[in-house]
XYZ file of C-alpha atoms in Angstrom:
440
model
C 199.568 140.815 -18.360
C 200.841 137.298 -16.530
C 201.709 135.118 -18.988
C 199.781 131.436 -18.931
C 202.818 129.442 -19.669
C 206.130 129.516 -17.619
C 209.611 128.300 -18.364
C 211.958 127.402 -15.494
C 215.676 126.569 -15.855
C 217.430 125.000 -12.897
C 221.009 125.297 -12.380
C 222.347 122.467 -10.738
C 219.253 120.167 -11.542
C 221.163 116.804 -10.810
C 221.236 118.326 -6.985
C 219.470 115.799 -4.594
C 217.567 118.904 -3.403
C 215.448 119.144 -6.897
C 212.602 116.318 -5.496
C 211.942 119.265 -2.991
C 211.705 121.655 -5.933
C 209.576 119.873 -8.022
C 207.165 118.989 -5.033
C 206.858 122.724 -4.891
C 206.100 123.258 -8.366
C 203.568 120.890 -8.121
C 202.133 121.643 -4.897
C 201.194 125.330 -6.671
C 199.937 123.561 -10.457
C 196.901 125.358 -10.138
C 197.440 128.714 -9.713
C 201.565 128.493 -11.001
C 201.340 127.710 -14.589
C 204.765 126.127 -15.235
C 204.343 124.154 -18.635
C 208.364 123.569 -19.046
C 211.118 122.623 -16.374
C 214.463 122.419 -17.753
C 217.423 120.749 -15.194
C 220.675 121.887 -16.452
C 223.928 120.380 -14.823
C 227.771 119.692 -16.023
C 228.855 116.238 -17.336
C 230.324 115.585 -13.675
C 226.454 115.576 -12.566
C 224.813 113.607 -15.549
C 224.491 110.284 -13.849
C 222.630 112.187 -11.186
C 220.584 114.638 -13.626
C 219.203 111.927 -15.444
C 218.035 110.145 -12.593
C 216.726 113.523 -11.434
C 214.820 113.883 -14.835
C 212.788 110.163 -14.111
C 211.961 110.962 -10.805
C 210.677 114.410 -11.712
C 208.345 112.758 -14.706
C 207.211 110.325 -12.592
C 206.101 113.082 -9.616
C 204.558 115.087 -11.921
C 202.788 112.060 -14.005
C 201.293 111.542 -10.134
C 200.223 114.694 -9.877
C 198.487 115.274 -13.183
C 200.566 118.309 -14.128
C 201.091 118.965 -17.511
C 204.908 119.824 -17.404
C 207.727 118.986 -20.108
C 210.878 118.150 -18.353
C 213.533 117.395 -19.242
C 217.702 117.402 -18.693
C 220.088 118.833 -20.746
C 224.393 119.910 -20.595
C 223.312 122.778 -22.610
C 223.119 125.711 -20.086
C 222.156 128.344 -22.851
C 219.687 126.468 -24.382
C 217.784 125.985 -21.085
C 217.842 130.140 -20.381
C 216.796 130.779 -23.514
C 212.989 132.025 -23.138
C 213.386 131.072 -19.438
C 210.990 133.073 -17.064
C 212.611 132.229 -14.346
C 215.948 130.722 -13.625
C 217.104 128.967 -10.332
C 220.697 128.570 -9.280
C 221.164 125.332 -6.743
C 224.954 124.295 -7.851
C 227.815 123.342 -6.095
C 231.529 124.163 -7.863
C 233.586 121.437 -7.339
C 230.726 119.206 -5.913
C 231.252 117.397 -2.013
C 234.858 116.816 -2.305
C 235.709 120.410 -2.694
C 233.859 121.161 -0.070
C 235.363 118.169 2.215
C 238.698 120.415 1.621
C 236.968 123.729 2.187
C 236.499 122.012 6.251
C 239.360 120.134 6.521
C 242.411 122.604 5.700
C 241.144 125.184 7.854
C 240.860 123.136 10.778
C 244.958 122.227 10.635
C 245.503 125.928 11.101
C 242.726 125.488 14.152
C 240.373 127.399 12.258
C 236.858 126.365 11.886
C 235.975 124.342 8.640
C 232.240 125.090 7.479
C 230.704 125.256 3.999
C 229.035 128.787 4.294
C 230.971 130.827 6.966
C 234.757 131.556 7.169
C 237.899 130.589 4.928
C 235.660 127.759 4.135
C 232.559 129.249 2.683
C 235.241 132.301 0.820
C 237.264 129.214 -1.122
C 233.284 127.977 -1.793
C 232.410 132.109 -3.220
C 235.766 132.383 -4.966
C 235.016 129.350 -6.775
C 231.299 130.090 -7.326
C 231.726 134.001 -8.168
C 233.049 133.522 -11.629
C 230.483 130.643 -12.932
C 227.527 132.819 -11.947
C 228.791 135.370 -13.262
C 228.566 133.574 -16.371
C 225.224 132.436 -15.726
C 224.314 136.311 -15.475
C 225.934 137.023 -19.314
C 223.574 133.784 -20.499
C 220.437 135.759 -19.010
C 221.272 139.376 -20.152
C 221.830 138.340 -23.670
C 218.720 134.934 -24.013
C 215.709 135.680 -21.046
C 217.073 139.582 -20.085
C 212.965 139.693 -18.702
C 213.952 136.878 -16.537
C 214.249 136.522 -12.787
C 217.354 134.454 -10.979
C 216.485 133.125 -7.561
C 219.658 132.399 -6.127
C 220.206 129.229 -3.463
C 224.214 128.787 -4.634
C 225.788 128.988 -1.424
C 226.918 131.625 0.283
C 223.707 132.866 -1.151
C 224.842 136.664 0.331
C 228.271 136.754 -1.701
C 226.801 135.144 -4.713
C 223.449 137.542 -4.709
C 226.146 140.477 -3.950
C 228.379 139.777 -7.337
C 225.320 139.251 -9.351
C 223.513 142.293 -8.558
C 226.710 145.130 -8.014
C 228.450 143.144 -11.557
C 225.137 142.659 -13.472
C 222.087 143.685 -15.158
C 219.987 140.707 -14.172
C 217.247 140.895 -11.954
C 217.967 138.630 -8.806
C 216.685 137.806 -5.778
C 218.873 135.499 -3.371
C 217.300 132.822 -0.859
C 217.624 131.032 2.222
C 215.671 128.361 4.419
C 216.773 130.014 7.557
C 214.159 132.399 8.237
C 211.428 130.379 6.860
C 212.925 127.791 9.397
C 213.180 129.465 11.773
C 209.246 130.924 11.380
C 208.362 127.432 11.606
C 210.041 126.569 14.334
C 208.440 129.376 16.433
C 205.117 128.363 15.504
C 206.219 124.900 16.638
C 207.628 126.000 19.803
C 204.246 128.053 20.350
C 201.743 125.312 19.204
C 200.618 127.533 17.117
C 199.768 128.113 13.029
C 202.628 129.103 10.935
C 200.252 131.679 9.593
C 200.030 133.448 12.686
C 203.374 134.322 13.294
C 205.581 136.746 11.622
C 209.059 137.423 12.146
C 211.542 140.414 11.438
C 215.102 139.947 10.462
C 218.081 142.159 10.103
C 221.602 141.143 8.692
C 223.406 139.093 6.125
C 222.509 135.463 4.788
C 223.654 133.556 7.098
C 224.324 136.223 9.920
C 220.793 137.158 10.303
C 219.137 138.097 13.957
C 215.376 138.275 14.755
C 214.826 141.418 16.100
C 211.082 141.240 16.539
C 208.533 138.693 16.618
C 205.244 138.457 16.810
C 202.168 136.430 16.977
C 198.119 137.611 15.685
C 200.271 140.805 15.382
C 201.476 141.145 19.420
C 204.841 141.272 20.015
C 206.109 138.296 21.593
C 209.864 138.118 21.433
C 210.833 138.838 24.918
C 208.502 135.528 25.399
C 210.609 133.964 22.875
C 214.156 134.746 24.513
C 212.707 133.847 27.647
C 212.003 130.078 26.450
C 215.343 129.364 26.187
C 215.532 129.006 29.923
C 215.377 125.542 31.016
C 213.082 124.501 28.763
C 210.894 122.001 28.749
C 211.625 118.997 26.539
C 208.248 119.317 23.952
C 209.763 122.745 23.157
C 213.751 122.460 22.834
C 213.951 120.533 19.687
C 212.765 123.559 18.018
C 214.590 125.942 19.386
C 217.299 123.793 18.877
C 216.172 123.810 14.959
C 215.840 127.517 15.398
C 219.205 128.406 16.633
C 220.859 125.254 16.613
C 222.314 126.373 19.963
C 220.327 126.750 23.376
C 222.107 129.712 24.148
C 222.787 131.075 27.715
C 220.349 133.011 29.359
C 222.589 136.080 29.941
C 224.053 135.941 26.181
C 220.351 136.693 24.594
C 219.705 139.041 27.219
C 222.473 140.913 26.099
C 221.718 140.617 22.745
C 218.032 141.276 22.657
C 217.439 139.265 19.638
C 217.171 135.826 18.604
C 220.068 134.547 16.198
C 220.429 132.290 13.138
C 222.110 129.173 13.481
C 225.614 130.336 11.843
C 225.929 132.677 15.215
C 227.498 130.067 17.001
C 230.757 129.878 14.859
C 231.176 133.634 15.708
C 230.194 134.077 19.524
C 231.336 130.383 20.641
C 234.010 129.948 18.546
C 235.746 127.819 20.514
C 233.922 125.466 21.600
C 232.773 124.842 17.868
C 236.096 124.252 16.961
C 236.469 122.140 19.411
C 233.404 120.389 18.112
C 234.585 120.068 14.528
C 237.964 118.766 15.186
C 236.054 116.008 17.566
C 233.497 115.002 15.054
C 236.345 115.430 11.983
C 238.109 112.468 13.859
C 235.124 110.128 14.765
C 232.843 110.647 11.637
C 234.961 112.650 9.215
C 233.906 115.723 7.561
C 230.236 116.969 7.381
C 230.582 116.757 3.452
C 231.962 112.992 3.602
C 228.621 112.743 5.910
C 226.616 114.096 3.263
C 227.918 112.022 0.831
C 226.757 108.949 2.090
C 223.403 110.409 2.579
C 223.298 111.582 -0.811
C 224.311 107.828 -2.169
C 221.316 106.314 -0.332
C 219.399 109.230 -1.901
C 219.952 108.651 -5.266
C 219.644 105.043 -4.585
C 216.507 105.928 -3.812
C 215.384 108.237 -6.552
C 216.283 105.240 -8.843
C 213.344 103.429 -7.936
C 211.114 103.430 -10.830
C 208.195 103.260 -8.677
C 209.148 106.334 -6.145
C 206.883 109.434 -7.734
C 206.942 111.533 -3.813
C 209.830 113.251 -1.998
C 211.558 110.479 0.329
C 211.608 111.240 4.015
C 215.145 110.350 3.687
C 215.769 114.426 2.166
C 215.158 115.483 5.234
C 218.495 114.435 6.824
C 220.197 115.999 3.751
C 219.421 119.669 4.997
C 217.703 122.621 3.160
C 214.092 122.018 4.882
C 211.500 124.068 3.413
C 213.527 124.854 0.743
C 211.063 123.848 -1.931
C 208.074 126.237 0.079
C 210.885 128.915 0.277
C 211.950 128.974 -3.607
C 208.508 128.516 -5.031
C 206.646 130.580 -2.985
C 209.000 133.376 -3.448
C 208.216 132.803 -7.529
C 204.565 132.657 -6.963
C 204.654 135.914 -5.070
C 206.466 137.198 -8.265
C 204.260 136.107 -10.717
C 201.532 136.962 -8.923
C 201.916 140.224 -7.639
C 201.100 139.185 -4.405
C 202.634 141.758 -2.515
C 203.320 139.210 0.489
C 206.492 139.320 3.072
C 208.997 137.188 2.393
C 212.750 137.042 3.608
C 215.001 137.725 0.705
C 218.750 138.571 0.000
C 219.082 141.992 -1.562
C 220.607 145.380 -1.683
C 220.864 147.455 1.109
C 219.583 150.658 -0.392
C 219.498 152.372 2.964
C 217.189 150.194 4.621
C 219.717 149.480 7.440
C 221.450 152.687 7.506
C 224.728 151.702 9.079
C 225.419 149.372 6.276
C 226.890 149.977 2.552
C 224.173 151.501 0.399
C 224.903 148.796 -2.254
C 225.833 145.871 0.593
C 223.241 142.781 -0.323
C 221.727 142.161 2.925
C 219.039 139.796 4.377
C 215.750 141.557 5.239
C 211.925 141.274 5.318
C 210.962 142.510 1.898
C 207.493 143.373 0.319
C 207.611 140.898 -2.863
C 205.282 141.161 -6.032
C 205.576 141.614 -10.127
C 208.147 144.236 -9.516
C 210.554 142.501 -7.466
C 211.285 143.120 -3.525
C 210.629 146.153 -1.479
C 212.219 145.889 1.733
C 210.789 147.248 4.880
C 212.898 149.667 6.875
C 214.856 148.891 9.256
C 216.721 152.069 10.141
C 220.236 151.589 12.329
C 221.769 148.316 13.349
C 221.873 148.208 17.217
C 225.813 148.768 18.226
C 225.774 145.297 20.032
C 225.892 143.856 16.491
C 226.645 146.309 13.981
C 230.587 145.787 14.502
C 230.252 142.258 13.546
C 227.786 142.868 10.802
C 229.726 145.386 9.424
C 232.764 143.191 9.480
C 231.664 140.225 7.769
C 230.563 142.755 5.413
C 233.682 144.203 4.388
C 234.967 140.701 4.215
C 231.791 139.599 1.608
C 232.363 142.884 -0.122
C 235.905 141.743 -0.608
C 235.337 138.297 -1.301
C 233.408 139.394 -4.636
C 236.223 142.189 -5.849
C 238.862 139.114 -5.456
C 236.804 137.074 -7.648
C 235.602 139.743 -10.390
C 239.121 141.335 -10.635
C 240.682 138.333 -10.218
C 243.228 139.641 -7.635
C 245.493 137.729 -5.499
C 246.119 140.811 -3.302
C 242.426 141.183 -2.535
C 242.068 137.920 -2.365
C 244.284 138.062 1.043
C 242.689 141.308 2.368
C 239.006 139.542 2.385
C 240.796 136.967 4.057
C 242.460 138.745 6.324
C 239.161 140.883 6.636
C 237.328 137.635 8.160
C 236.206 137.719 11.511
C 237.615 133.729 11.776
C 241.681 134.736 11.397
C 243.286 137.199 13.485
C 246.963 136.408 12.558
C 248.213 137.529 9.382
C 250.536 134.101 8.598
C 247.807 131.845 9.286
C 245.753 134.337 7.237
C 247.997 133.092 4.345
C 249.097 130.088 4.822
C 245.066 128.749 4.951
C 244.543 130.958 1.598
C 247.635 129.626 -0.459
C 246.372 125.909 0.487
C 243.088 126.480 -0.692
C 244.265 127.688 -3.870
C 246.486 124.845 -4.278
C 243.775 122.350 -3.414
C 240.908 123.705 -5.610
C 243.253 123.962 -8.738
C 242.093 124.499 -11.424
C 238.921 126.664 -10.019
C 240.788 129.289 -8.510
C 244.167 129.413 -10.804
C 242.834 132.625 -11.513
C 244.549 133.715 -8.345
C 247.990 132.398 -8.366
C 250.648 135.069 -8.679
C-alpha cells in the first residue's frame, strides 16, 4: 500500500543544483505526495543551505504545496523515517576539485572532474562518506531508497551496492540529455523517441534509437555529416563533439559526451591546458557562476529556478531524479536509464560490475533489459575502465595504498608507471586530510 506522506532527505542540500530539485518536486505535487523535504549539508555549506532553505519555502509557498522544509547539520536526524534519500554532495567542495584538474595536467594528463586521475582522487574521497551515509540508512530508514547523483555516480553506486545493504539506484543527466537532444535534432516530441544505452556512467554508447518505435539510428549517425546549423547545437549537446564521419561509422553507435577524453585524447588535452591558461580551471569557472547564483537565490522575491542554472550544468537533472522516484513510488513500470548491477545483462562484463543500462523501474526497484555481449569495438575499453572503477572502490573500502596505485595504474589515461605515481602521491598530498587514509 503507497504511503500518502513522503519524507525526502537531501545530501548536499546547500548544492546550487537543489532549485532544480525542488522544481521537480513540485512540478509532480499532485500525484507525488512529499509532505517533508529535509536539506542536510556540513558546516562548510551552511551559508549556502540556509539560503537554499528560503528559496525552497518561497517556491513551494508559489506553488501551493504543502511541504515542511527545512535545513539541518544533523545528517541522522534527516534519514531517520526518510523514504527516500538523495545524495548531490561534493567532498572537498570546488577547490578540491580545481586540484583534481590542475595536477594532472603538469604530468600532461587530462584534468576532469568525472573521468581519469581526476574523477578517482574525486571517488577516493567520496567512497568513504557514502559509505557512511549507507550505515545511517541500514540502521534509521533500512525501507528507504538512495538515488545517487555524487559524482562519479558509477564508482559511488558500485561501493554502495557490492559494500551495502541499502537499496540504491545511481543517476545521470546524460541519457535523458541526450533523449532530448535527439528529439530536438528531429523536431520531434521527446515522447516519441526512445533510446538504448550500454556501458558505464559516464562511458555510455547509444546503440539503438528509435522514433514511434522505427529504428532510426543509422539516420542519427548520418546527421553528423555536415550538418546543417538548426541541428548541430544539439548534437553538439548530445555528444559534445561532432565527431568524424568515419569514427561513428566505425563505431556504429552514438557516444556520451565523456568519449572524447578517451578517443581524442589529445587534442582534449591540448584543449584543457589552453583554456587552464586563458580562463583557469573549469571548477574556478564554476565558481563564479555559482557566486552569481547564490546571489541570486538571495533575493527574497525569487520563488522560480533562475535561467542562470542552466550555465551551471546538470540539465534535466531535476526531471531525471524525480521522475525516477515517481516511477518508484508509483509502480510505474516505465524505462528509465539507471546505474546498477550488471547481473548478466551485458554478458562480457563482471556479474556484480554497476553498469549504465535501460532498466524497467517500478515499486520493486530496476529491472534492466538485456543487452547480451558488448560489441568487441568497445568492450576492451569498457572492460578497462571497469577494472579501474572496480579498483577504485577496493582502494577506498580497504583503505589500501597498494590498490590505490593498481586502479591508477589500471586507468586508461596513464600508460607510464612513474607518472602513474607521481600524479597519485600529489593528489594525496593535496587532498589531505580526505585521503590520509592512504599514506603509507
Amino acid at each position: 500500500m503507497k504511503k500518502d506522506s513522503l519524507k525526502f532527505a537531501v545530501i548536499g542540500g546547500g548544492s546550487s543544483y537543489t532549485p532544480e530539485l525542488i522544481e521537480g518536486i513540485l512540478n509532480r505535487k499532485d500525484h507525488l505526495p512529499v509532505r517533508e523535504l529535509v536539506l542536510v549539508d556540513v558546516p562548510m555549506g551552511a551559508e549556502k543551505v540556509s539560503i537554499i532553505e528560503a528559496m525552497a519555502r518561497r517556491m513551494a509557498e508559489k506553488a501551493g504545496a504543502d511541504i515542511k522544509i527545512y535545513a539541518t547539520m544533523d545528517r541522522r536526524a534527516a534519514i531517520k523515517g526518510a523514504d527516500f534519500v538523495i545524495t548531490q554532495f561534493r567532498v572537498g567542495g570546488l577547490d578540491a576539485r580545481a586540484k583534481d584538474e590542475a595536477i594532472p595536467l603538469k604530468y600532461d594528463v587530462i584534468g576532469q572532474e568525472t573521468t581519469g586521475p581526476g574523477g578517482y582522487a574525486k571517488a577516493l574521497r567520496t567512497v568513504p562518506v557514502i559509505l557512511d551515509i549507507c550505515r545511517d540508512i541500514e540502521e534509521l530508514s533500512p525501507d528507504a531508497w538512495l538515488i545517487n547523483f555524487t559524482n562519479p555516480s558509477g564508482i559511488v553506486t558500485e561501493a554502495i551496492l557490492n559494500y551495502t545493504h541499502v537499496k540504491a539506484l545511481g543517476l545521470c543527466n546524460v541519457p535523458i540529455g541526450a533523449k532530448k537532444n535527439i528529439a530536438k535534432a528531429l523536431d520531434v516530441d521527446f515522447n516519441r523517441v526512445q533510446a538504448s544505452f550500454m556501458g558505464l556512467n559516464h562511458m555510455n554508447y547509444i546503440y539503438s534509437a528509435t522514433l514511434d518505435g522505427e529504428e532510426i539510428l543509422p539516420q542519427l549517425i548520418d546527421m553528423f555529416e555536415n550538418p546543417p546549423e538548426s541541428t548541430r547545437p544539439y548534437l553538439e549537446d548530445m555528444t559534445d563533439i561532432i565527431w568524424p564521419m568515419p569514427f561513428l561509422r566505425s563505431l556504429g553507435m552514438l557516444t556520451s559526451p565523456y568519449h572524447r577524453y578517451y578517443y581524442r585524447n589529445r587534442m582534449m588535452l591540448q584543449q584543457e591546458k589552453d583554456d587552464m591558461a586563458k580562463n583557469g580551471s573549469r571548477a574556478m569557472q564554476v565558481k563564479a557562476i555559482e557566486k552569481e547564483l547564490f546571489e541570486k537565490y538571495k533575493d527574497p522575491n525569487l520563488c522560480v529556478k533562475p535561467k542562470e542554472l542552466e550555465q551551471r550544468g546538470g540539465a534535466y537533472y531535476s526531471e531525471a531524479a524525480i521522475s525516477l522516484i515517481d516511477a518508484i513510488y508509483g509502480n510505474r513500470n516505465e524505462i528509465h536509464t539507471v546505474n546498477l548491477q550488471n547481473h548478466g545483462t551485458i554478458s562480457n562484463l563482471p556479474y556484480n560490475a554497476v553498469i549504465e543500462a535501460n532498466a524497467i523501474i517500478g515499486a520493486g526497484g530496476a529491472t534492466p533489459l538485456a543487452i547480451g555481449e558488448m560489441p568487441t569495438r568497445v568492450a576492451g575499453l569498457v572492460n578497462e575502465v571497469k577494472a579501474y572503477e572496480q579498483l577504485a572502490v577496493r582502494a577506498a573500502v580497504e583503505k589500501s595504498y597498494d590498490i590505490a596505485l593498481a586502479a591508477m595504474l589500471a586507468n586508461p589515461f596513464i600508460n607510464d608507471y612513474e607518472v602513474g605515481k607521481a600524479i597519485l602521491d600529489e593528489l594525496i598530498e593535496a587532498h589531505s586530510p580526505y585521503l590520509d587514509y592512504l599514506k603509507k
